[in-house]
Protein backbone atom coordinates (compact mmCIF):
# COMPACT_ATOMS: atom_id res chain seq x y z
CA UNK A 1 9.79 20.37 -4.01
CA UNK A 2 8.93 17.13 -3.12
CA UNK A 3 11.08 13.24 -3.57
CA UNK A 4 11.96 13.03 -7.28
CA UNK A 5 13.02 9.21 -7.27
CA UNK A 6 16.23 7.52 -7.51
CA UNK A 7 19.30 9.31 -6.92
CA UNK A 8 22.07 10.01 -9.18
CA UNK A 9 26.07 11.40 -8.32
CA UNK A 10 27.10 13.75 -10.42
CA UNK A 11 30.40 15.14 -9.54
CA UNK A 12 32.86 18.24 -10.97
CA UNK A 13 36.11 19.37 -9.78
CA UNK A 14 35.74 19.14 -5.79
CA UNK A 15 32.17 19.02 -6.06
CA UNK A 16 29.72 16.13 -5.61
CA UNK A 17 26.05 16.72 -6.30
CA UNK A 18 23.43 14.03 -5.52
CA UNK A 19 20.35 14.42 -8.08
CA UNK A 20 17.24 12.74 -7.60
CA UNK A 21 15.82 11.65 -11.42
CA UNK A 22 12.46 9.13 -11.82
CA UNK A 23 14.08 8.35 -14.85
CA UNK A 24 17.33 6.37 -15.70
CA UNK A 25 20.10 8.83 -16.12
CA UNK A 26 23.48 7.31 -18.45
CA UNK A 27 26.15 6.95 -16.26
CA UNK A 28 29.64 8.25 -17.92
CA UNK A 29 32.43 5.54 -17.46
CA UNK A 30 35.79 5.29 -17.99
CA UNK A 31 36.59 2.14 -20.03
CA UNK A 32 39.12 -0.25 -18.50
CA UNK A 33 41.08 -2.58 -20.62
CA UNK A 34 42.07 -5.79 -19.37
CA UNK A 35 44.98 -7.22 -20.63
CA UNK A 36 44.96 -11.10 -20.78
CA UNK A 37 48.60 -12.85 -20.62
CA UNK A 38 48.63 -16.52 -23.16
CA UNK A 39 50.92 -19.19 -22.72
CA UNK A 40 51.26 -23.49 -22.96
CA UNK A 41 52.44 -26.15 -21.08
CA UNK A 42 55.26 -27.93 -22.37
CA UNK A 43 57.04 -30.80 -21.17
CA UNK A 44 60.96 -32.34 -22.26
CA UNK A 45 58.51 -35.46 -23.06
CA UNK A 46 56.18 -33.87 -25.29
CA UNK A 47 55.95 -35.33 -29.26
CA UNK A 48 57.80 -33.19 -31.76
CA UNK A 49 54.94 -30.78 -33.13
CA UNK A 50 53.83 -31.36 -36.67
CA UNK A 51 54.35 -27.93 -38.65
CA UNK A 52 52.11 -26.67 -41.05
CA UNK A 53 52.13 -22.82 -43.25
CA UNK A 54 49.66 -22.03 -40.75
CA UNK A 55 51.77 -23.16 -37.12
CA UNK A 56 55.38 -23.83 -38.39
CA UNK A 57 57.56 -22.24 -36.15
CA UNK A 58 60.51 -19.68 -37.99
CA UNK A 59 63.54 -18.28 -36.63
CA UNK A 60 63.19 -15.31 -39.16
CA UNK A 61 63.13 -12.23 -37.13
CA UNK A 62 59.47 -10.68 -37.88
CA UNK A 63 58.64 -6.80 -37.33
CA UNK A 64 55.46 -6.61 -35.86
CA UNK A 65 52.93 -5.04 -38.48
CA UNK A 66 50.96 -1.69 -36.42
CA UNK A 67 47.21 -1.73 -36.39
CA UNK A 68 45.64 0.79 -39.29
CA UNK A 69 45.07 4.09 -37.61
CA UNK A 70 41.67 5.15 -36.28
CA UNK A 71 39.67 6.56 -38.81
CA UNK A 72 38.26 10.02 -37.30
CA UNK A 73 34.56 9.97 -38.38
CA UNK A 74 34.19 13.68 -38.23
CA UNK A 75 37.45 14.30 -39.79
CA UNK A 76 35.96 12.65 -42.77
CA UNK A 77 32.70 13.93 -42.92
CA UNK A 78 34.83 17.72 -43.15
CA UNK A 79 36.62 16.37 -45.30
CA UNK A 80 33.68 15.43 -47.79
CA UNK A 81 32.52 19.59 -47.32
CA UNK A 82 33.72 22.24 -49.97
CA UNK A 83 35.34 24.57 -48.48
CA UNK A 84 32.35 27.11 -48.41
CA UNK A 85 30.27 24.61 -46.99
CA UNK A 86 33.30 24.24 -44.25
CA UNK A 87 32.82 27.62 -43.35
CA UNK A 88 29.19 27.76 -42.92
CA UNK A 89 29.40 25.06 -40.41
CA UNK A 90 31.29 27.97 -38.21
CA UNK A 91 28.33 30.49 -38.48
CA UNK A 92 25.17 30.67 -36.46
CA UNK A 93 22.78 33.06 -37.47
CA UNK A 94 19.21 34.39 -36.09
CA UNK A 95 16.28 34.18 -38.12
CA UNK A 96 12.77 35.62 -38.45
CA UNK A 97 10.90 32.47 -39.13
CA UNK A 98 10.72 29.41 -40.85
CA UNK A 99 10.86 30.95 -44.40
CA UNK A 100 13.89 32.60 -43.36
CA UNK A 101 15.47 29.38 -42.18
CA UNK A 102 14.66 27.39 -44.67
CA UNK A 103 15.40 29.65 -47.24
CA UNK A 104 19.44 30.25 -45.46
CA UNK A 105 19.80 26.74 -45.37
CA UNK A 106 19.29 26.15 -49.10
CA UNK A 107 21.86 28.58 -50.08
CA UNK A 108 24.48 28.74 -48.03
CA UNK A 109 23.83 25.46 -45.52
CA UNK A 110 24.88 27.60 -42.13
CA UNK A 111 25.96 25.40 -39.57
CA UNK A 112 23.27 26.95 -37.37
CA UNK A 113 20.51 29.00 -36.56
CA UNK A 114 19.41 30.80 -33.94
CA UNK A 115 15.78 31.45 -32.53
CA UNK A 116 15.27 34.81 -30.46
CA UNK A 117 12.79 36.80 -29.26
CA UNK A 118 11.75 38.28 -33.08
CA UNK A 119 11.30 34.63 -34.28
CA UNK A 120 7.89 34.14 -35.75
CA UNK A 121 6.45 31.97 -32.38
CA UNK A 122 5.18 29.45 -35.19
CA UNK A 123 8.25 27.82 -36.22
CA UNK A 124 8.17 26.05 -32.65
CA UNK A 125 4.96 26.15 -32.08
CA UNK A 126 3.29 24.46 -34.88
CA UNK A 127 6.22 21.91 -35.24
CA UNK A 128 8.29 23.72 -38.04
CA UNK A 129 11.45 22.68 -37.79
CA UNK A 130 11.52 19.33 -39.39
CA UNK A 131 11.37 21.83 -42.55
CA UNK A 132 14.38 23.58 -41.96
CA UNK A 133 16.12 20.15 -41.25
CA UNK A 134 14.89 18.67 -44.39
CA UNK A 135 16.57 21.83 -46.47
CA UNK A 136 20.05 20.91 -44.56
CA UNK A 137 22.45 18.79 -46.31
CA UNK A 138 23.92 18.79 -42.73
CA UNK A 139 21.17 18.93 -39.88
CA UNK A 140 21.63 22.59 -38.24
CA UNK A 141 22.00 22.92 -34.70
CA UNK A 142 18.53 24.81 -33.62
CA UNK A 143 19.91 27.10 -31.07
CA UNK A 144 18.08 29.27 -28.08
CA UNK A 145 18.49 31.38 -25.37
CA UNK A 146 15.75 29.73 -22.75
CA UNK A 147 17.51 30.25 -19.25
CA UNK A 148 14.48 31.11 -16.88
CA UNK A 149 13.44 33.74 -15.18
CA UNK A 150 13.45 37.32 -17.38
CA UNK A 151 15.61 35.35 -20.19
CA UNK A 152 12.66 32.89 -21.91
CA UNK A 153 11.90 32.18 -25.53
CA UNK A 154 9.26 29.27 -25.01
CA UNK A 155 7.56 30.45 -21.23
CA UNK A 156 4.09 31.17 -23.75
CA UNK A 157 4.59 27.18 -25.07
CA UNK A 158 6.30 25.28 -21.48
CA UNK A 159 5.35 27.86 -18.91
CA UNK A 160 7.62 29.81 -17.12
CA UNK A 161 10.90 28.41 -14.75
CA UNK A 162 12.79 30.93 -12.41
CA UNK A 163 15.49 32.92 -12.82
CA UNK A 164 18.94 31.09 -11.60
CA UNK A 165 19.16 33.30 -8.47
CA UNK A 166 15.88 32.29 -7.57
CA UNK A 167 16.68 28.96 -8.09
CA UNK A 168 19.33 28.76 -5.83
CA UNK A 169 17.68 30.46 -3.85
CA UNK A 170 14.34 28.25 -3.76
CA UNK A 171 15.45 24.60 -5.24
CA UNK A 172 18.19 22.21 -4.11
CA UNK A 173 20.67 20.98 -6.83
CA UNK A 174 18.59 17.69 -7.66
CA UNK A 175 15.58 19.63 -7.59
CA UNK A 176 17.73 21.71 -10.65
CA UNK A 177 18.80 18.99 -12.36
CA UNK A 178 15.10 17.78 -12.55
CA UNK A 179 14.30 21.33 -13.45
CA UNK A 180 16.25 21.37 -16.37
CA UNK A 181 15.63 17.77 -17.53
CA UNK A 182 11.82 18.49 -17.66
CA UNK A 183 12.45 21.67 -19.48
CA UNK A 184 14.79 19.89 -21.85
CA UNK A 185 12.72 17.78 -22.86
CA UNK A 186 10.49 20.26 -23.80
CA UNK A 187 13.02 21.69 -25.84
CA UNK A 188 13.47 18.80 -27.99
CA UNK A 189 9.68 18.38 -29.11
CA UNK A 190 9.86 21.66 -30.60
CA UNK A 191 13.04 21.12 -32.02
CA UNK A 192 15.85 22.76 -30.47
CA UNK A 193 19.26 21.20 -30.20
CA UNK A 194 21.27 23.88 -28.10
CA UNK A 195 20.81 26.04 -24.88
CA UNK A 196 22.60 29.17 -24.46
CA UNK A 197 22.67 28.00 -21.14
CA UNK A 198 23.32 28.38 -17.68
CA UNK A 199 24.98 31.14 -17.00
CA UNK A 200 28.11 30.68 -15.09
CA UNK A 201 28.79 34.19 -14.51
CA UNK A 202 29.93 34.73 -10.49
CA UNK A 203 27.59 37.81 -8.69
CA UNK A 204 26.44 39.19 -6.56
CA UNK A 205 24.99 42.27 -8.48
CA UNK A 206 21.24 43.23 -7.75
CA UNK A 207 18.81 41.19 -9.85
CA UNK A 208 17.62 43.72 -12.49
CA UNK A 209 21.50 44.41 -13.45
CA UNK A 210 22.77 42.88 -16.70
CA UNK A 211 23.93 39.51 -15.37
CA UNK A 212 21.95 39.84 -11.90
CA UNK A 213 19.10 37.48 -11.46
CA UNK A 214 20.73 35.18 -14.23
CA UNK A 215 23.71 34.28 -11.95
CA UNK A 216 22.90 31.60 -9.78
CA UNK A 217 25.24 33.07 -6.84
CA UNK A 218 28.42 35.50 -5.62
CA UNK A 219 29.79 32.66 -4.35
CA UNK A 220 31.52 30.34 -7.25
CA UNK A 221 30.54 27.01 -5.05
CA UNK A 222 27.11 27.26 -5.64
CA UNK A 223 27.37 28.47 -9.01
CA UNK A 224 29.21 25.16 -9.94
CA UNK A 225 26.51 23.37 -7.95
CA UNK A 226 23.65 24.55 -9.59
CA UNK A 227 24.69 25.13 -12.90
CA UNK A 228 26.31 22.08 -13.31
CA UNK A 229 23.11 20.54 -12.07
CA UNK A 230 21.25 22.68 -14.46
CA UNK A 231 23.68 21.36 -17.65
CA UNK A 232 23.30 18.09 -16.55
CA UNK A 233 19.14 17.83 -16.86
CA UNK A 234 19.40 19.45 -20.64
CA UNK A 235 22.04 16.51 -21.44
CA UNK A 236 20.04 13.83 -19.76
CA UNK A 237 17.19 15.15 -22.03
CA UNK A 238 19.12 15.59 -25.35
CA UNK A 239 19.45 19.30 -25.17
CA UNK A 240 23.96 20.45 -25.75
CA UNK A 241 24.03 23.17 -23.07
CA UNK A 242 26.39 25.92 -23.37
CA UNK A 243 27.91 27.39 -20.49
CA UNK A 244 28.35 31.61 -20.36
CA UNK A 245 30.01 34.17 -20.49
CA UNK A 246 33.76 33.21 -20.47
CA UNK A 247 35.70 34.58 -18.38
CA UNK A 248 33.17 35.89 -16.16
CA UNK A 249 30.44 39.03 -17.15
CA UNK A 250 29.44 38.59 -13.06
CA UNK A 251 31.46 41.99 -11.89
CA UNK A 252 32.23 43.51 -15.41
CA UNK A 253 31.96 47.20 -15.39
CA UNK A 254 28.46 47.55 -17.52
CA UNK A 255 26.19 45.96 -19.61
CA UNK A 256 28.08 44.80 -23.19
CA UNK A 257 24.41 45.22 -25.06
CA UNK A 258 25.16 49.20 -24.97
CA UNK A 259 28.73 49.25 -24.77
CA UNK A 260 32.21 48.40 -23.75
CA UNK A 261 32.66 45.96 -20.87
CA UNK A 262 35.70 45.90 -18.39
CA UNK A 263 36.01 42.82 -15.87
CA UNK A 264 38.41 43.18 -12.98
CA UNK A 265 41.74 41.63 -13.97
CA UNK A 266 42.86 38.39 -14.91
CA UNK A 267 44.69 37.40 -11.44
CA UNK A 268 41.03 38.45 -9.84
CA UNK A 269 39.36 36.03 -12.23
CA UNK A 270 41.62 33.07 -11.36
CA UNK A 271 40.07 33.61 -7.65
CA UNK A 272 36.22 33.72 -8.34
CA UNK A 273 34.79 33.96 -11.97
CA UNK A 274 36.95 31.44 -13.54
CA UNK A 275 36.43 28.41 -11.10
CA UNK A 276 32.72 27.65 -12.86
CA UNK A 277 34.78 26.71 -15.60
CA UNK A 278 37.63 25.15 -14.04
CA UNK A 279 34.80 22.57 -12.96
CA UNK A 280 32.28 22.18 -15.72
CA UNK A 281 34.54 22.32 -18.67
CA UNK A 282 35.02 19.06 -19.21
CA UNK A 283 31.74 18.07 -18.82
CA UNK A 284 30.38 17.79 -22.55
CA UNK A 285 29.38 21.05 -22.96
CA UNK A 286 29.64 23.99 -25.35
CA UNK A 287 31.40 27.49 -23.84
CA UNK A 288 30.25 31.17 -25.16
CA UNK A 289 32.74 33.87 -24.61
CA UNK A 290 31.86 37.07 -24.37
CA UNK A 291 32.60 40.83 -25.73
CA UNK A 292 34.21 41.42 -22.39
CA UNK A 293 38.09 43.75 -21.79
CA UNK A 294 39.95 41.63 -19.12
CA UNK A 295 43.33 43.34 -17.71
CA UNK A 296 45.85 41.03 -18.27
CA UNK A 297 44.72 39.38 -20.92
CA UNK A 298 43.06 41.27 -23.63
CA UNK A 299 44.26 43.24 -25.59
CA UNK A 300 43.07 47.20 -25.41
CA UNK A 301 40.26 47.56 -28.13
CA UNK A 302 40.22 43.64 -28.53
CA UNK A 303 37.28 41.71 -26.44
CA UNK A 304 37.91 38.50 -25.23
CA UNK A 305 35.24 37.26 -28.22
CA UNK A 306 37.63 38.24 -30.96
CA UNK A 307 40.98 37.87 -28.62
CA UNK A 308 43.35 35.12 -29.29
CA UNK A 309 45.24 35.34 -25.74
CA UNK A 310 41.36 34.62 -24.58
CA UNK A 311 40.54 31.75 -26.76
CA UNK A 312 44.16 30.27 -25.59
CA UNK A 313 43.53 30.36 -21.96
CA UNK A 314 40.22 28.62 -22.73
CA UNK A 315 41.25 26.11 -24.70
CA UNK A 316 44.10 25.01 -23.32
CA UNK A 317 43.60 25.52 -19.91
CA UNK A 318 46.52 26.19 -18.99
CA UNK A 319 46.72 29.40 -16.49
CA UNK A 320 43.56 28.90 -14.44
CA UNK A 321 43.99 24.95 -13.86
CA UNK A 322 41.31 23.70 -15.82
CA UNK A 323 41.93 20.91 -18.24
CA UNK A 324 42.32 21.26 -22.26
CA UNK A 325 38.76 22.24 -23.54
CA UNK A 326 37.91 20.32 -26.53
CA UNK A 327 34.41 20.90 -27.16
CA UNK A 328 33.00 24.15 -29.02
CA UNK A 329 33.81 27.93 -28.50
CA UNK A 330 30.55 30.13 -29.28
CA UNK A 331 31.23 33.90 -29.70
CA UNK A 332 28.35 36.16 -27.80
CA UNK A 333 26.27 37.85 -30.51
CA UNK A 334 28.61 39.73 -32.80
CA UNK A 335 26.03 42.17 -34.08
CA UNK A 336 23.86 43.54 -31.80
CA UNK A 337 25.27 44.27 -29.05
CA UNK A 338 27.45 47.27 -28.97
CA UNK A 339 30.63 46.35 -27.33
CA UNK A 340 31.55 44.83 -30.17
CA UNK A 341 29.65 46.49 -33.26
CA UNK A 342 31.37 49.91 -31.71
CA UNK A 343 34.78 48.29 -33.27
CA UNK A 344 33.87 46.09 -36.10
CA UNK A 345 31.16 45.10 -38.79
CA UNK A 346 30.01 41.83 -38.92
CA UNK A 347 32.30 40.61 -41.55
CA UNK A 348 35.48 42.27 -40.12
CA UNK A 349 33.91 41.10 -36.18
CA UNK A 350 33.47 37.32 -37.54
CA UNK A 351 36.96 36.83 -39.48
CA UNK A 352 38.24 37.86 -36.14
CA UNK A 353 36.28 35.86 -33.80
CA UNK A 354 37.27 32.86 -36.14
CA UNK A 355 41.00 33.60 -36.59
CA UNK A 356 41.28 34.23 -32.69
CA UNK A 357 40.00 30.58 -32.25
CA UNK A 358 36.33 30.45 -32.12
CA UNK A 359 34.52 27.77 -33.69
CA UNK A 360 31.32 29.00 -33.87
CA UNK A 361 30.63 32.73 -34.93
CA UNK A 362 26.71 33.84 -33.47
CA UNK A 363 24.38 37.45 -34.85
CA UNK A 364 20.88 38.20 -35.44
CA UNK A 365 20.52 37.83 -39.23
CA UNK A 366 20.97 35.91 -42.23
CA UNK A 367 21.50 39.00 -44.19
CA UNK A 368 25.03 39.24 -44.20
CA UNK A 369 25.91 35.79 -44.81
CA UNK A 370 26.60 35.63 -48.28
CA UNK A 371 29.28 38.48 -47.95
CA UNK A 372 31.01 36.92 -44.97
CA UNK A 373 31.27 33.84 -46.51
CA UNK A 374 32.63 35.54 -49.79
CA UNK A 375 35.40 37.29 -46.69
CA UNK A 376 36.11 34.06 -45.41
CA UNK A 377 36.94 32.24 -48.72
CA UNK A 378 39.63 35.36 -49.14
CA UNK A 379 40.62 35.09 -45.64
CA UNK A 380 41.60 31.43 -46.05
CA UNK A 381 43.02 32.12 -49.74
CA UNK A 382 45.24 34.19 -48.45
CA UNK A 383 46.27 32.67 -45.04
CA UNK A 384 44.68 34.93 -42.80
CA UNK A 385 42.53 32.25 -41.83
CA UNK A 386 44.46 28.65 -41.98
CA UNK A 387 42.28 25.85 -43.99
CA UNK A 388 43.41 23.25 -40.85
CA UNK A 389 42.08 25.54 -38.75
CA UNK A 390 38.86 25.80 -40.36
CA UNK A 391 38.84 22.20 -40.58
CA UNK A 392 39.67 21.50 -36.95
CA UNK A 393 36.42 23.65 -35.74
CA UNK A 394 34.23 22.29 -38.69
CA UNK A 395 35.33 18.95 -37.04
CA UNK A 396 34.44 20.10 -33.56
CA UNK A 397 30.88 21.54 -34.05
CA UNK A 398 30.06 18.48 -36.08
CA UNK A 399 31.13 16.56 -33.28
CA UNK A 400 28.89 18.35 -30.91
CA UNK A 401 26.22 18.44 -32.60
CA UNK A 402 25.99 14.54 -33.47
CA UNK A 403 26.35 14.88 -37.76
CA UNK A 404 29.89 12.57 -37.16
């Protein structure tokens, strides 16, 4: 592909990509606070000063009164949710069509909903969404898997993009980035507010494997290269990408659709699948984790999407040197895909996705979500499920999805 324009530096952890944009991309910077130091001339000559209640001196000892605390805009919006309504923010559910949306959002006000494959086509293409919005007392995120190549909700209404390894294969970076921006905004006039992607996953698998194609590369380099250039574009264009699968589906054992999943251990991720992370993290964007068994640090019988030791190495970091992730953990779906429905029904899979740390619980229906609602009122009722917690994610995904 041709020039694209002016050039924009984007850089991640011991990366610097050079995208080339023909429109103005915002640059991120760090605020720097410039202290100014205030004093007087005086003189042994000067007139006695005239004192006043305003500018009389006092040699009363004064204790310096501390500036109110910052008021935390999202913490108050949670706080102005019942604590059903709190919940719901945490689930993310597919539907079938508009009427299905609609009608979800009326009763129980889900945090968000997901379009797949068996979404009735017109809810994005004949504009539909603004009605789902207008039955939200809270805008939903409008979620989607659209990654290119065999993975594409919207290729009949914005044509088809390639697959990430033939993007990488094909495209520079800042051809990516424009890539993505273009599709983006594509995105957002019919609606959507979320990307399930890129994929971050590290392999080298052949391309009609589970993760194959869909990986940009074996080597973790280029997979931080491109799919940070990838997340960037749907930014730029007002699209929340989230980054998957956490900690890396690249060389797990099978396919986690039709069963369990094994990934080579933990010390073996450190090396390869977990540096995608390391790097993008920080970088505004949401993180999915996936129904994957890691040595080391899952538990046997407990995928890293329902795994607290999981969600703690993600969030805090700490282990694989990346820095504290504060934006929002996505579970993979937690009902169709049988490395997790194998172990646990929906209700039982999203208490435990929740109480391990996630913040956002994702499946294919809105049929169950009365009853896990109904679970997760008891769960918090009886402290299987803290209320700060709850209120601490409800926070988070309100924060990344702009309703605070």
């Amino acid at each position: 592909m041709g020039d694209r324009g002016s050039t924009v530096a984007w850089t991640t952890v011991g990366v610097m990509m050079t995208f080339r944009s023909p429109v103005p991309v915002l640059a991120m910077v760090l605020g720097v606070g410039f202290i100014a130091g205030c004093g007087s001339d005086s003189s042994p000559e000067a007139a006695p000063v005239a004192t006043s209640s305003a500018t009389a001196p006092t040699t009363e000892s004064t204790t310096p009164v501390p500036p109110p605390a910052p008021v935390d805009a999202c913490a108050t919006f949670v706080g102005s949710l019942t604590e059903r309504q709190r919940l719901a923010q945490l689930l993310t559910v597919g539907v079938t069509g508009t009427a299905d949306a609609v009608d979800i959002m009326s009763t129980e006000q889900v945090g968000g909903i997901f379009i797949g494959s068996w979404t009735d086509s017109s809810t994005l293409a004949y504009g539909q969404v603004p009605q789902i919005n207008d039955a939200a007392a809270v805008p939903p995120m409008v979620t989607i898997d659209e990654e290119g190549g065999r993975v594409s909700r919207v290729e009949d209404l914005l044509g088809a993009d390639p697959s990430a390894r033939e993007t990488a294969r094909t495209m520079t970076p800042d051809e990516t980035y424009q890539m993505a921006l273009e599709r983006g905004l594509g995105l957002k006039e019919l609606g959507i507010t979320v990307d399930y992607a890129p994929v971050v996953d590290v392999s080298g698998q052949p391309d009609d494997s589970v993760i194959g194609d869909r990986s940009y590369s074996e080597d973790p380099q280029q997979v931080i290269a491109y799919a940070g250039a990838y997340a960037a574009g749907l930014r730029q264009a007002g699209i929340q990408p989230v980054i998957k699968h956490f900690p890396g589906h690249g060389s797990g054992s099978g396919d986690s659709h039709t069963g369990a999943v094994t990934t080579p251990p933990l010390e073996q991720l450190r090396q390869s699948d977990l540096l995608p992370y390391q790097a993008l993290s920080d970088t505004g964007v949401g993180i999915m984790v996936g129904h994957l068994d890691v040595p080391g640090l899952t538990e046997p019988g407990v995928p890293a999407s329902i795994s607290p030791a999981a969600m703690t190495l993600l969030r805090e970091g700490v282990g694989y040197g990346a820095a504290p992730f504060t934006g929002p953990i996505f579970t993979d779906d937690l009902s169709g895909m049988a490395a997790i429905t194998d172990r646990l029904g929906i209700v039982a899979a999203v208490e435990a996705a929740l109480v391990a740390g996630a913040d956002v619980a994702l499946w294919l229906t809105t049929d169950d979500v009365p009853a896990v609602l109904d679970n997760l009122e008891e769960a918090v009722a009886t402290g299987r499920l803290p209320a700060a917690q709850v209120d601490e994610s409800a926070a988070t995904v309100a924060r990344f999805k702009g309703a605070c």
